[in-house]
Amino acid sequence: MSSRPSSTSHAYASAPTVPSALHLLAAPTPTLLDAALPGYLLPQVVRLLRESAEHVVRRRITREEELRAEGLIPGGGKGKGRAEGDVREMIDKEGSDRVERIGLMVGGYIAEKLMVARQPLASHLDIIKFICKDLFLFVYSKQIDNLRTNHRGVFVLQSHAFPPLTSLSSHRGPAADLEAAKAHLVFPQALVQGALARLGMAAYVTAECSGLPQCTFQIRTVKSTQQPPTPSVIGTPAGGTPQVGASGGPGVGAGGAGAGAGGHRPPPIGVGHLGLGIGQS
Amino acid sequence: MDPRTSAPQIPLHLTALAILSPANAPLYVRSFTGEQDELRHYHLAHAAVDVIEERIVMASTPTKPADSYLGLLFCMEDMAFYGFQTASKIRMVLSVALVDAMIKDADIVAIFRAVHHLLLQAIHNPFLSLPPSFHAKHAVSSNTETEHQQRGQNVLGGKMFGTDPDDIRPEWLKGSGAFERGISKIGGMLNGGR
């Protein structure tokens, strides 16, 4: 993050109509931050949250074991205890949940700060272009390289050299690198999702990495019956709350909205060659 | 000194500022003319909400949404009301004492932007939405057992790190000293001799 706006204090200049000090308050000079700092801090944050999550999960498991030993919880068919693999998974999930929370919040804040002096964004495409250009430029000093859409609510953002992944390497080989990359993609994914939510676009974001340092974000909008520019009516909830379907496929027209039915395949992606393995969302 | 002070110009007096959430719930009402007028300004701000909604519908087309600055909403008693909607749908209503001279739009927009910046400073504090168990405690305290229990609570539950504009609570703004001081400073700058 290369710059962060803040307000600075000014002496009271006694000019009658509107003092120039107010105009300075209205457009404060941004304070700048070393662009390399987030690259140092974020991996440590991820690691710290992972440790904290491990502690919480292990404590929860020991408590469960105690209660089970005393017979207060039915033992169930789980056997003597959980396998270490399951525990690892729980820890991973807990850690990534925390990082995701933080990412959502930060994404919302960044989007709001960047939108202060701008015209409101009209369409979904404008919002996505804002994300590709301004948000990524602000956070990673680098715009998204490639944007594709099928004009039915699915957007694919591709970055050829995604900054958090460029310096990722380990001695265990490329397969282990891909695994490690997943942990580092949680935060950017949550950033984008938080920003989209704050700008009024309901969508699902998934981040994939097929080969370091390349990275792909897939954004699927959830079609609701109201378009973003239309003002909301006071008091009435948005007609047709977005369906939280397992596939999250965009529906063309109300009928297509995946009404949570299992096994609903996403519509075929038309425009643009999307030779990606679009995994189970 | 500012060279403009020599030219005869009419000062701009702010009378009230109200900030409303996207659901039109009042987040912050501040009256610059004294405490006794606060309730009246609160009611007038609510009356302004209807005009805001109407103005937004009028100004937005399917291709281009309404601009942030909504302009002069209406005039009542001796005050003129201006409206502003931020990108996250937070509404601000500013009332200014009526003067005969023309008030430039750019000036009012500058006021709104300054308030918007102050608001963002106050709201973008991640610690505001944390539950009370996260508040700082004395290093030496008598009752250590309850503390340990509190710390064991589930961290991810509830509205922690709430990200919506709807999650903003009025007490955050009232309780923030920096926000109050900033608004007072704006009011002081624009109060002329009152």
GROMACS .gro file of C-alpha atoms in nm:
model
  475
    1MET     CA    1   0.000   0.000   0.000
    2SER     CA    2   0.185   0.297  -0.121
    3SER     CA    3  -0.021   0.581   0.016
    4ARG     CA    4  -0.277   0.632   0.283
    5PRO     CA    5  -0.476   0.955   0.313
    6SER     CA    6  -0.510   1.125   0.646
    7SER     CA    7  -0.630   1.462   0.766
    8THR     CA    8  -0.384   1.711   0.896
    9SER     CA    9  -0.458   2.002   1.121
   10HIS     CA   10  -0.441   2.359   1.000
   11ALA     CA   11  -0.440   2.692   1.172
   12TYR     CA   12  -0.765   2.883   1.157
   13ALA     CA   13  -0.729   3.117   0.857
   14SER     CA   14  -0.981   3.395   0.893
   15ALA     CA   15  -1.116   3.405   0.538
   16PRO     CA   16  -1.483   3.489   0.512
   17THR     CA   17  -1.674   3.265   0.275
   18VAL     CA   18  -1.507   2.930   0.300
   19PRO     CA   19  -1.152   2.937   0.426
   20SER     CA   20  -0.881   2.771   0.224
   21ALA     CA   21  -0.805   2.564   0.529
   22LEU     CA   22  -1.133   2.386   0.474
   23HIS     CA   23  -1.043   2.302   0.118
   24LEU     CA   24  -0.722   2.157   0.248
   25LEU     CA   25  -0.920   1.950   0.495
   26ALA     CA   26  -1.143   1.833   0.215
   27ALA     CA   27  -0.852   1.698   0.015
   28PRO     CA   28  -0.584   1.612   0.265
   29THR     CA   29  -0.234   1.529   0.149
   30PRO     CA   30  -0.190   1.155   0.178
   31THR     CA   31   0.068   1.011   0.410
   32LEU     CA   32   0.292   0.765   0.234
   33LEU     CA   33   0.407   0.426   0.340
   34ASP     CA   34   0.694   0.214   0.221
   35ALA     CA   35   0.555  -0.012  -0.048
   36ALA     CA   36   0.761  -0.307   0.064
   37LEU     CA   37   0.630  -0.312   0.419
   38PRO     CA   38   0.308  -0.506   0.364
   39GLY     CA   39   0.512  -0.772   0.189
   40TYR     CA   40   0.708  -0.821   0.510
   41LEU     CA   41   0.421  -0.792   0.752
   42LEU     CA   42   0.148  -0.997   0.591
   43PRO     CA   43   0.318  -1.339   0.590
   44GLN     CA   44   0.395  -1.290   0.958
   45VAL     CA   45   0.033  -1.203   1.024
   46VAL     CA   46  -0.078  -1.518   0.847
   47ARG     CA   47   0.167  -1.723   1.047
   48LEU     CA   48   0.065  -1.566   1.375
   49LEU     CA   49  -0.303  -1.623   1.312
   50ARG     CA   50  -0.228  -1.981   1.218
   51GLU     CA   51  -0.051  -2.034   1.551
   52SER     CA   52  -0.332  -1.873   1.742
   53ALA     CA   53  -0.584  -2.086   1.557
   54GLU     CA   54  -0.382  -2.396   1.638
   55HIS     CA   55  -0.387  -2.310   2.003
   56VAL     CA   56  -0.760  -2.253   2.001
   57VAL     CA   57  -0.839  -2.569   1.811
   58ARG     CA   58  -0.619  -2.788   2.027
   59ARG     CA   59  -0.768  -2.645   2.343
   60ARG     CA   60  -1.114  -2.708   2.208
   61ILE     CA   61  -1.025  -3.066   2.124
   62THR     CA   62  -0.879  -3.138   2.466
   63ARG     CA   63  -1.190  -2.996   2.629
   64GLU     CA   64  -1.406  -3.213   2.412
   65GLU     CA   65  -1.196  -3.515   2.502
   66GLU     CA   66  -1.233  -3.436   2.870
   67LEU     CA   67  -1.606  -3.403   2.845
   68ARG     CA   68  -1.624  -3.718   2.641
   69ALA     CA   69  -1.418  -3.905   2.898
   70GLU     CA   70  -1.659  -3.795   3.166
   71GLY     CA   71  -1.942  -3.917   2.954
   72LEU     CA   72  -2.113  -3.583   2.911
   73ILE     CA   73  -2.094  -3.596   2.533
   74PRO     CA   74  -2.191  -3.913   2.346
   75GLY     CA   75  -1.875  -4.074   2.218
   76GLY     CA   76  -2.011  -4.140   1.876
   77GLY     CA   77  -1.845  -4.344   1.609
   78LYS     CA   78  -1.548  -4.115   1.585
   79GLY     CA   79  -1.324  -4.351   1.766
   80LYS     CA   80  -1.072  -4.267   2.026
   81GLY     CA   81  -0.986  -3.923   1.896
   82ARG     CA   82  -0.947  -3.723   1.584
   83ALA     CA   83  -0.684  -3.809   1.332
   84GLU     CA   84  -0.399  -3.569   1.307
   85GLY     CA   85  -0.496  -3.491   0.947
   86ASP     CA   86  -0.841  -3.375   1.057
   87VAL     CA   87  -0.690  -3.156   1.322
   88ARG     CA   88  -0.458  -3.000   1.066
   89GLU     CA   89  -0.754  -2.926   0.847
   90MET     CA   90  -0.947  -2.767   1.127
   91ILE     CA   91  -0.653  -2.551   1.217
   92ASP     CA   92  -0.606  -2.445   0.856
   93LYS     CA   93  -0.968  -2.356   0.823
   94GLU     CA   94  -0.976  -2.162   1.147
   95GLY     CA   95  -0.663  -1.970   1.055
   96SER     CA   96  -0.786  -1.885   0.711
   97ASP     CA   97  -1.123  -1.777   0.850
   98ARG     CA   98  -0.948  -1.520   1.064
   99VAL     CA   99  -0.735  -1.392   0.780
  100GLU     CA  100  -1.046  -1.373   0.567
  101ARG     CA  101  -1.228  -1.164   0.825
  102ILE     CA  102  -0.947  -0.917   0.836
  103GLY     CA  103  -0.922  -0.911   0.459
  104LEU     CA  104  -1.292  -0.837   0.419
  105MET     CA  105  -1.268  -0.547   0.657
  106VAL     CA  106  -0.952  -0.403   0.502
  107GLY     CA  107  -1.092  -0.444   0.151
  108GLY     CA  108  -1.400  -0.248   0.247
  109TYR     CA  109  -1.195   0.029   0.403
  110ILE     CA  110  -0.962   0.060   0.106
  111ALA     CA  111  -1.251   0.071  -0.138
  112GLU     CA  112  -1.420   0.341   0.064
  113LYS     CA  113  -1.105   0.552   0.093
  114LEU     CA  114  -1.031   0.525  -0.276
  115MET     CA  115  -1.383   0.623  -0.372
  116VAL     CA  116  -1.388   0.947  -0.179
  117ALA     CA  117  -1.328   1.192  -0.458
  118ARG     CA  118  -1.465   0.983  -0.741
  119GLN     CA  119  -1.790   0.961  -0.930
  120PRO     CA  120  -2.010   0.673  -0.817
  121LEU     CA  121  -1.956   0.361  -1.026
  122ALA     CA  122  -2.240   0.269  -1.253
  123SER     CA  123  -2.222  -0.090  -1.366
  124HIS     CA  124  -2.071  -0.416  -1.253
  125LEU     CA  125  -1.808  -0.380  -1.521
  126ASP     CA  126  -1.709  -0.038  -1.391
  127ILE     CA  127  -1.675  -0.176  -1.041
  128ILE     CA  128  -1.457  -0.460  -1.166
  129LYS     CA  129  -1.242  -0.219  -1.364
  130PHE     CA  130  -1.201  -0.008  -1.053
  131ILE     CA  131  -1.085  -0.317  -0.866
  132CYS     CA  132  -0.844  -0.419  -1.144
  133LYS     CA  133  -0.688  -0.080  -1.182
  134ASP     CA  134  -0.719   0.132  -0.873
  135LEU     CA  135  -0.743  -0.120  -0.594
  136PHE     CA  136  -0.462  -0.341  -0.714
  137LEU     CA  137  -0.247  -0.042  -0.797
  138PHE     CA  138  -0.301   0.093  -0.448
  139VAL     CA  139  -0.231  -0.230  -0.267
  140TYR     CA  140   0.030  -0.401  -0.483
  141SER     CA  141   0.162  -0.114  -0.701
  142LYS     CA  142   0.065  -0.319  -1.000
  143GLN     CA  143  -0.254  -0.348  -1.200
  144ILE     CA  144  -0.423  -0.667  -1.307
  145ASP     CA  145  -0.281  -0.786  -1.636
  146ASN     CA  146  -0.578  -0.953  -1.792
  147LEU     CA  147  -0.952  -0.921  -1.746
  148ARG     CA  148  -1.200  -1.149  -1.914
  149THR     CA  149  -1.573  -1.171  -1.879
  150ASN     CA  150  -1.847  -1.375  -2.027
  151HIS     CA  151  -2.089  -1.087  -1.990
  152ARG     CA  152  -2.309  -1.305  -1.777
  153GLY     CA  153  -2.167  -1.213  -1.442
  154VAL     CA  154  -1.841  -1.407  -1.437
  155PHE     CA  155  -1.517  -1.213  -1.441
  156VAL     CA  156  -1.169  -1.355  -1.449
  157LEU     CA  157  -0.879  -1.142  -1.335
  158GLN     CA  158  -0.535  -1.266  -1.418
  159SER     CA  159  -0.207  -1.144  -1.282
  160HIS     CA  160   0.111  -1.270  -1.439
  161ALA     CA  161   0.343  -1.188  -1.153
  162PHE     CA  162   0.138  -1.144  -0.843
  163PRO     CA  163   0.356  -0.965  -0.587
  164PRO     CA  164   0.292  -1.180  -0.278
  165LEU     CA  165   0.378  -1.490  -0.478
  166THR     CA  166   0.686  -1.371  -0.660
  167SER     CA  167   0.915  -1.430  -0.368
  168LEU     CA  168   0.757  -1.751  -0.253
  169SER     CA  169   0.977  -2.053  -0.273
  170SER     CA  170   1.070  -2.351  -0.063
  171HIS     CA  171   1.309  -2.639  -0.072
  172ARG     CA  172   1.030  -2.889  -0.112
  173GLY     CA  173   0.965  -2.833  -0.477
  174PRO     CA  174   0.694  -2.673  -0.687
  175ALA     CA  175   0.408  -2.885  -0.557
  176ALA     CA  176   0.470  -2.770  -0.202
  177ASP     CA  177   0.499  -2.413  -0.331
  178LEU     CA  178   0.149  -2.433  -0.470
  179GLU     CA  179   0.020  -2.555  -0.138
  180ALA     CA  180   0.188  -2.272   0.043
  181ALA     CA  181   0.057  -2.024  -0.211
  182LYS     CA  182  -0.299  -2.109  -0.111
  183ALA     CA  183  -0.241  -1.975   0.236
  184HIS     CA  184  -0.113  -1.648   0.093
  185LEU     CA  185  -0.401  -1.606  -0.146
  186VAL     CA  186  -0.665  -1.592   0.127
  187PHE     CA  187  -0.593  -1.230   0.210
  188PRO     CA  188  -0.604  -1.091  -0.146
  189GLN     CA  189  -0.919  -1.288  -0.213
  190ALA     CA  190  -1.084  -1.143   0.094
  191LEU     CA  191  -0.960  -0.796  -0.002
  192VAL     CA  192  -1.137  -0.815  -0.335
  193GLN     CA  193  -1.450  -0.960  -0.181
  194GLY     CA  194  -1.464  -0.694   0.089
  195ALA     CA  195  -1.417  -0.418  -0.164
  196LEU     CA  196  -1.691  -0.557  -0.387
  197ALA     CA  197  -1.927  -0.586  -0.095
  198ARG     CA  198  -1.863  -0.229   0.011
  199LEU     CA  199  -1.921  -0.102  -0.340
  200GLY     CA  200  -2.256  -0.272  -0.349
  201MET     CA  201  -2.185  -0.576  -0.564
  202ALA     CA  202  -2.273  -0.915  -0.423
  203ALA     CA  203  -2.026  -1.167  -0.553
  204TYR     CA  204  -1.816  -1.471  -0.476
  205VAL     CA  205  -1.443  -1.451  -0.524
  206THR     CA  206  -1.208  -1.744  -0.560
  207ALA     CA  207  -0.835  -1.721  -0.601
  208GLU     CA  208  -0.637  -1.988  -0.782
  209CYS     CA  209  -0.276  -2.038  -0.860
  210SER     CA  210  -0.174  -2.272  -1.137
  211GLY     CA  211   0.193  -2.186  -1.153
  212LEU     CA  212   0.390  -1.946  -0.941
  213PRO     CA  213   0.392  -1.646  -0.965
  214GLN     CA  214   0.083  -1.636  -1.177
  215CYS     CA  215  -0.250  -1.596  -1.007
  216THR     CA  216  -0.614  -1.586  -1.110
  217PHE     CA  217  -0.916  -1.440  -0.937
  218GLN     CA  218  -1.258  -1.549  -1.040
  219ILE     CA  219  -1.551  -1.327  -0.951
  220ARG     CA  220  -1.904  -1.455  -0.980
  221THR     CA  221  -2.184  -1.212  -0.928
  222VAL     CA  222  -2.498  -1.325  -0.756
  223LYS     CA  223  -2.787  -1.197  -0.957
  224SER     CA  224  -3.050  -1.028  -0.745
  225THR     CA  225  -3.358  -0.860  -0.887
  226GLN     CA  226  -3.230  -0.508  -0.827
  227GLN     CA  227  -2.959  -0.338  -1.029
  228PRO     CA  228  -2.700  -0.140  -0.829
  229PRO     CA  229  -2.777   0.210  -0.965
  230THR     CA  230  -3.141   0.191  -0.865
  231PRO     CA  231  -3.195   0.355  -0.527
  232SER     CA  232  -3.320   0.127  -0.259
  233VAL     CA  233  -3.667   0.170  -0.120
  234ILE     CA  234  -3.675   0.257   0.248
  235GLY     CA  235  -3.771  -0.021   0.476
  236THR     CA  236  -3.826  -0.299   0.227
  237PRO     CA  237  -3.557  -0.560   0.196
  238ALA     CA  238  -3.412  -0.604  -0.150
  239GLY     CA  239  -3.661  -0.811  -0.343
  240GLY     CA  240  -3.522  -1.157  -0.395
  241THR     CA  241  -3.233  -1.176  -0.155
  242PRO     CA  242  -2.933  -1.320  -0.335
  243GLN     CA  243  -2.945  -1.694  -0.341
  244VAL     CA  244  -2.655  -1.843  -0.155
  245GLY     CA  245  -2.638  -2.141  -0.387
  246ALA     CA  246  -2.360  -2.390  -0.358
  247SER     CA  247  -2.254  -2.331  -0.715
  248GLY     CA  248  -2.318  -1.958  -0.707
  249GLY     CA  249  -2.372  -1.966  -1.079
  250PRO     CA  250  -2.493  -1.641  -1.234
  251GLY     CA  251  -2.843  -1.672  -1.367
  252VAL     CA  252  -2.957  -1.510  -1.684
  253GLY     CA  253  -3.299  -1.394  -1.578
  254ALA     CA  254  -3.457  -1.494  -1.254
  255GLY     CA  255  -3.513  -1.847  -1.361
  256GLY     CA  256  -3.150  -1.924  -1.398
  257ALA     CA  257  -3.050  -1.831  -1.046
  258GLY     CA  258  -2.915  -2.144  -0.890
  259ALA     CA  259  -3.166  -2.190  -0.616
  260GLY     CA  260  -2.931  -2.375  -0.392
  261ALA     CA  261  -2.999  -2.702  -0.564
  262GLY     CA  262  -2.705  -2.932  -0.528
  263GLY     CA  263  -2.511  -3.031  -0.833
  264HIS     CA  264  -2.608  -2.721  -1.027
  265ARG     CA  265  -2.340  -2.677  -1.287
  266PRO     CA  266  -2.229  -2.324  -1.376
  267PRO     CA  267  -2.330  -2.213  -1.726
  268PRO     CA  268  -2.066  -2.266  -1.993
  269ILE     CA  269  -1.825  -1.981  -2.022
  270GLY     CA  270  -1.855  -1.832  -2.366
  271VAL     CA  271  -1.649  -1.530  -2.457
  272GLY     CA  272  -1.275  -1.558  -2.429
  273HIS     CA  273  -1.063  -1.862  -2.389
  274LEU     CA  274  -1.075  -1.954  -2.029
  275GLY     CA  275  -0.850  -2.251  -2.019
  276LEU     CA  276  -0.860  -2.271  -1.644
  277GLY     CA  277  -0.966  -2.557  -1.435
  278ILE     CA  278  -1.261  -2.394  -1.274
  279GLY     CA  279  -1.279  -2.605  -0.967
  280GLN     CA  280  -1.575  -2.670  -0.749
  281SER     CA  281  -1.669  -2.329  -0.609
  282MET     CA  282  -0.243   3.683   0.669
  283ASP     CA  283  -0.484   3.577   0.407
  284PRO     CA  284  -0.515   3.851   0.140
  285ARG     CA  285  -0.881   3.768   0.094
  286THR     CA  286  -0.978   3.909   0.431
  287SER     CA  287  -0.956   4.259   0.288
  288ALA     CA  288  -1.225   4.191   0.024
  289PRO     CA  289  -1.582   4.230   0.156
  290GLN     CA  290  -1.732   3.883   0.167
  291ILE     CA  291  -2.028   3.735   0.349
  292PRO     CA  292  -1.944   3.464   0.597
  293LEU     CA  293  -2.103   3.125   0.580
  294HIS     CA  294  -2.263   3.001   0.900
  295LEU     CA  295  -2.326   2.633   0.957
  296THR     CA  296  -2.625   2.557   1.170
  297ALA     CA  297  -2.642   2.178   1.179
  298LEU     CA  298  -2.494   1.860   1.043
  299ALA     CA  299  -2.661   1.520   1.039
  300ILE     CA  300  -2.515   1.188   0.928
  301LEU     CA  301  -2.751   0.904   0.843
  302SER     CA  302  -2.689   0.539   0.765
  303PRO     CA  303  -2.807   0.373   0.441
  304ALA     CA  304  -3.123   0.271   0.624
  305ASN     CA  305  -3.181   0.633   0.725
  306ALA     CA  306  -3.099   0.567   1.088
  307PRO     CA  307  -2.936   0.870   1.249
  308LEU     CA  308  -2.570   0.818   1.322
  309TYR     CA  309  -2.469   1.165   1.427
  310VAL     CA  310  -2.651   1.493   1.472
  311ARG     CA  311  -2.464   1.806   1.563
  312SER     CA  312  -2.608   2.149   1.606
  313PHE     CA  313  -2.370   2.439   1.573
  314THR     CA  314  -2.608   2.693   1.716
  315GLY     CA  315  -2.637   2.548   2.062
  316GLU     CA  316  -2.764   2.243   2.245
  317GLN     CA  317  -3.124   2.355   2.263
  318ASP     CA  318  -3.166   2.338   1.887
  319GLU     CA  319  -3.042   1.983   1.856
  320LEU     CA  320  -3.381   1.816   1.861
  321ARG     CA  321  -3.520   2.057   1.605
  322HIS     CA  322  -3.228   1.993   1.372
  323TYR     CA  323  -3.272   1.619   1.419
  324HIS     CA  324  -3.633   1.644   1.302
  325LEU     CA  325  -3.543   1.867   1.011
  326ALA     CA  326  -3.274   1.622   0.904
  327HIS     CA  327  -3.535   1.350   0.893
  328ALA     CA  328  -3.759   1.568   0.684
  329ALA     CA  329  -3.467   1.609   0.449
  330VAL     CA  330  -3.446   1.232   0.398
  331ASP     CA  331  -3.754   1.225   0.180
  332VAL     CA  332  -3.613   1.494  -0.041
  333ILE     CA  333  -3.285   1.305  -0.066
  334GLU     CA  334  -3.456   0.990  -0.181
  335GLU     CA  335  -3.657   1.181  -0.434
  336ARG     CA  336  -3.352   1.365  -0.561
  337ILE     CA  337  -3.160   1.041  -0.606
  338VAL     CA  338  -3.439   0.884  -0.806
  339MET     CA  339  -3.461   1.192  -1.022
  340ALA     CA  340  -3.092   1.221  -1.082
  341SER     CA  341  -3.003   0.862  -1.162
  342THR     CA  342  -3.049   0.689  -1.493
  343PRO     CA  343  -2.986   0.319  -1.556
  344THR     CA  344  -2.648   0.397  -1.706
  345LYS     CA  345  -2.528   0.666  -1.473
  346PRO     CA  346  -2.606   0.667  -1.103
  347ALA     CA  347  -2.674   0.986  -0.911
  348ASP     CA  348  -2.381   1.206  -0.832
  349SER     CA  349  -2.251   1.219  -0.477
  350TYR     CA  350  -2.338   1.580  -0.417
  351LEU     CA  351  -2.715   1.623  -0.420
  352GLY     CA  352  -2.722   2.000  -0.411
  353LEU     CA  353  -2.967   2.225  -0.237
  354LEU     CA  354  -3.250   2.011  -0.107
  355PHE     CA  355  -3.489   2.268   0.026
  356CYS     CA  356  -3.510   2.581   0.238
  357MET     CA  357  -3.696   2.599   0.561
  358GLU     CA  358  -3.726   2.876   0.820
  359ASP     CA  359  -3.399   3.059   0.787
  360MET     CA  360  -3.185   2.765   0.681
  361ALA     CA  361  -3.086   2.602   0.355
  362PHE     CA  362  -3.035   2.225   0.348
  363TYR     CA  363  -2.777   2.051   0.135
  364GLY     CA  364  -2.746   1.678   0.084
  365PHE     CA  365  -2.462   1.439   0.004
  366GLN     CA  366  -2.447   1.064  -0.040
  367THR     CA  367  -2.119   0.877  -0.016
  368ALA     CA  368  -2.021   0.575  -0.220
  369SER     CA  369  -2.123   0.348   0.065
  370LYS     CA  370  -2.466   0.508   0.078
  371ILE     CA  371  -2.411   0.707   0.394
  372ARG     CA  372  -2.610   1.029   0.377
  373MET     CA  373  -2.510   1.367   0.513
  374VAL     CA  374  -2.738   1.666   0.554
  375LEU     CA  375  -2.591   2.006   0.618
  376SER     CA  376  -2.794   2.311   0.705
  377VAL     CA  377  -2.657   2.657   0.650
  378ALA     CA  378  -2.794   2.991   0.758
  379LEU     CA  379  -2.956   3.158   0.457
  380VAL     CA  380  -2.773   3.451   0.307
  381ASP     CA  381  -2.862   3.670   0.014
  382ALA     CA  382  -2.540   3.607  -0.171
  383MET     CA  383  -2.477   3.308  -0.394
  384ILE     CA  384  -2.315   3.019  -0.218
  385LYS     CA  385  -2.076   2.830  -0.437
  386ASP     CA  386  -2.140   2.460  -0.480
  387ALA     CA  387  -1.771   2.394  -0.457
  388ASP     CA  388  -1.762   2.533  -0.105
  389ILE     CA  389  -2.041   2.310   0.018
  390VAL     CA  390  -1.883   2.009  -0.150
  391ALA     CA  391  -1.559   2.091   0.028
  392ILE     CA  392  -1.742   2.092   0.361
  393PHE     CA  393  -1.898   1.756   0.285
  394ARG     CA  394  -1.568   1.606   0.179
  395ALA     CA  395  -1.399   1.728   0.493
  396VAL     CA  396  -1.671   1.569   0.706
  397HIS     CA  397  -1.643   1.251   0.499
  398HIS     CA  398  -1.271   1.232   0.567
  399LEU     CA  399  -1.328   1.280   0.938
  400LEU     CA  400  -1.594   1.013   0.932
  401LEU     CA  401  -1.365   0.766   0.761
  402GLN     CA  402  -1.092   0.837   1.013
  403ALA     CA  403  -1.329   0.763   1.297
  404ILE     CA  404  -1.492   0.456   1.145
  405HIS     CA  405  -1.186   0.280   1.008
  406ASN     CA  406  -1.077   0.170   1.347
  407PRO     CA  407  -1.094  -0.210   1.367
  408PHE     CA  408  -1.104  -0.203   1.744
  409LEU     CA  409  -1.443  -0.038   1.754
  410SER     CA  410  -1.633  -0.350   1.664
  411LEU     CA  411  -1.457  -0.582   1.905
  412PRO     CA  412  -1.652  -0.719   2.201
  413PRO     CA  413  -1.582  -0.573   2.546
  414SER     CA  414  -1.369  -0.871   2.646
  415PHE     CA  415  -1.098  -0.728   2.421
  416HIS     CA  416  -1.074  -0.399   2.600
  417ALA     CA  417  -0.757  -0.328   2.789
  418LYS     CA  418  -0.745  -0.442   3.147
  419HIS     CA  419  -0.528  -0.351   3.439
  420ALA     CA  420  -0.212  -0.552   3.470
  421VAL     CA  421  -0.278  -0.626   3.835
  422SER     CA  422  -0.635  -0.710   3.903
  423SER     CA  423  -0.815  -0.880   4.184
  424ASN     CA  424  -1.039  -1.109   3.990
  425THR     CA  425  -0.827  -1.314   3.749
  426GLU     CA  426  -1.066  -1.604   3.702
  427THR     CA  427  -1.334  -1.418   3.513
  428GLU     CA  428  -1.069  -1.272   3.288
  429HIS     CA  429  -0.946  -1.613   3.183
  430GLN     CA  430  -1.299  -1.720   3.110
  431GLN     CA  431  -1.364  -1.415   2.902
  432ARG     CA  432  -1.056  -1.471   2.696
  433GLY     CA  433  -1.172  -1.817   2.610
  434GLN     CA  434  -1.472  -1.687   2.422
  435ASN     CA  435  -1.512  -1.761   2.059
  436VAL     CA  436  -1.332  -1.493   1.870
  437LEU     CA  437  -1.503  -1.517   1.535
  438GLY     CA  438  -1.858  -1.504   1.651
  439GLY     CA  439  -2.087  -1.212   1.623
  440LYS     CA  440  -2.040  -0.885   1.450
  441MET     CA  441  -1.669  -0.853   1.502
  442PHE     CA  442  -1.494  -0.667   1.222
  443GLY     CA  443  -1.831  -0.573   1.088
  444THR     CA  444  -1.779  -0.440   0.742
  445ASP     CA  445  -2.109  -0.288   0.641
  446PRO     CA  446  -2.206   0.074   0.667
  447ASP     CA  447  -2.512  -0.057   0.843
  448ASP     CA  448  -2.291  -0.185   1.120
  449ILE     CA  449  -2.173   0.158   1.220
  450ARG     CA  450  -2.307   0.245   1.562
  451PRO     CA  451  -2.381   0.601   1.670
  452GLU     CA  452  -2.187   0.566   1.993
  453TRP     CA  453  -1.869   0.517   1.793
  454LEU     CA  454  -1.901   0.865   1.652
  455LYS     CA  455  -2.019   1.031   1.969
  456GLY     CA  456  -1.746   0.866   2.168
  457SER     CA  457  -1.465   0.952   1.934
  458GLY     CA  458  -1.289   1.260   2.062
  459ALA     CA  459  -1.103   1.318   1.738
  460PHE     CA  460  -1.424   1.316   1.538
  461GLU     CA  461  -1.600   1.559   1.768
  462ARG     CA  462  -1.305   1.793   1.772
  463GLY     CA  463  -1.277   1.781   1.393
  464ILE     CA  464  -1.642   1.868   1.349
  465SER     CA  465  -1.613   2.146   1.601
  466LYS     CA  466  -1.317   2.283   1.412
  467ILE     CA  467  -1.512   2.286   1.089
  468GLY     CA  468  -1.795   2.457   1.264
  469GLY     CA  469  -1.556   2.708   1.415
  470MET     CA  470  -1.401   2.786   1.079
  471LEU     CA  471  -1.737   2.858   0.930
  472ASN     CA  472  -1.913   3.031   1.211
  473GLY     CA  473  -1.773   3.373   1.146
  474GLY     CA  474  -1.863   3.587   1.437
  475ARG     CA  475  -2.146   3.384   1.587
   0.00000   0.00000   0.00000
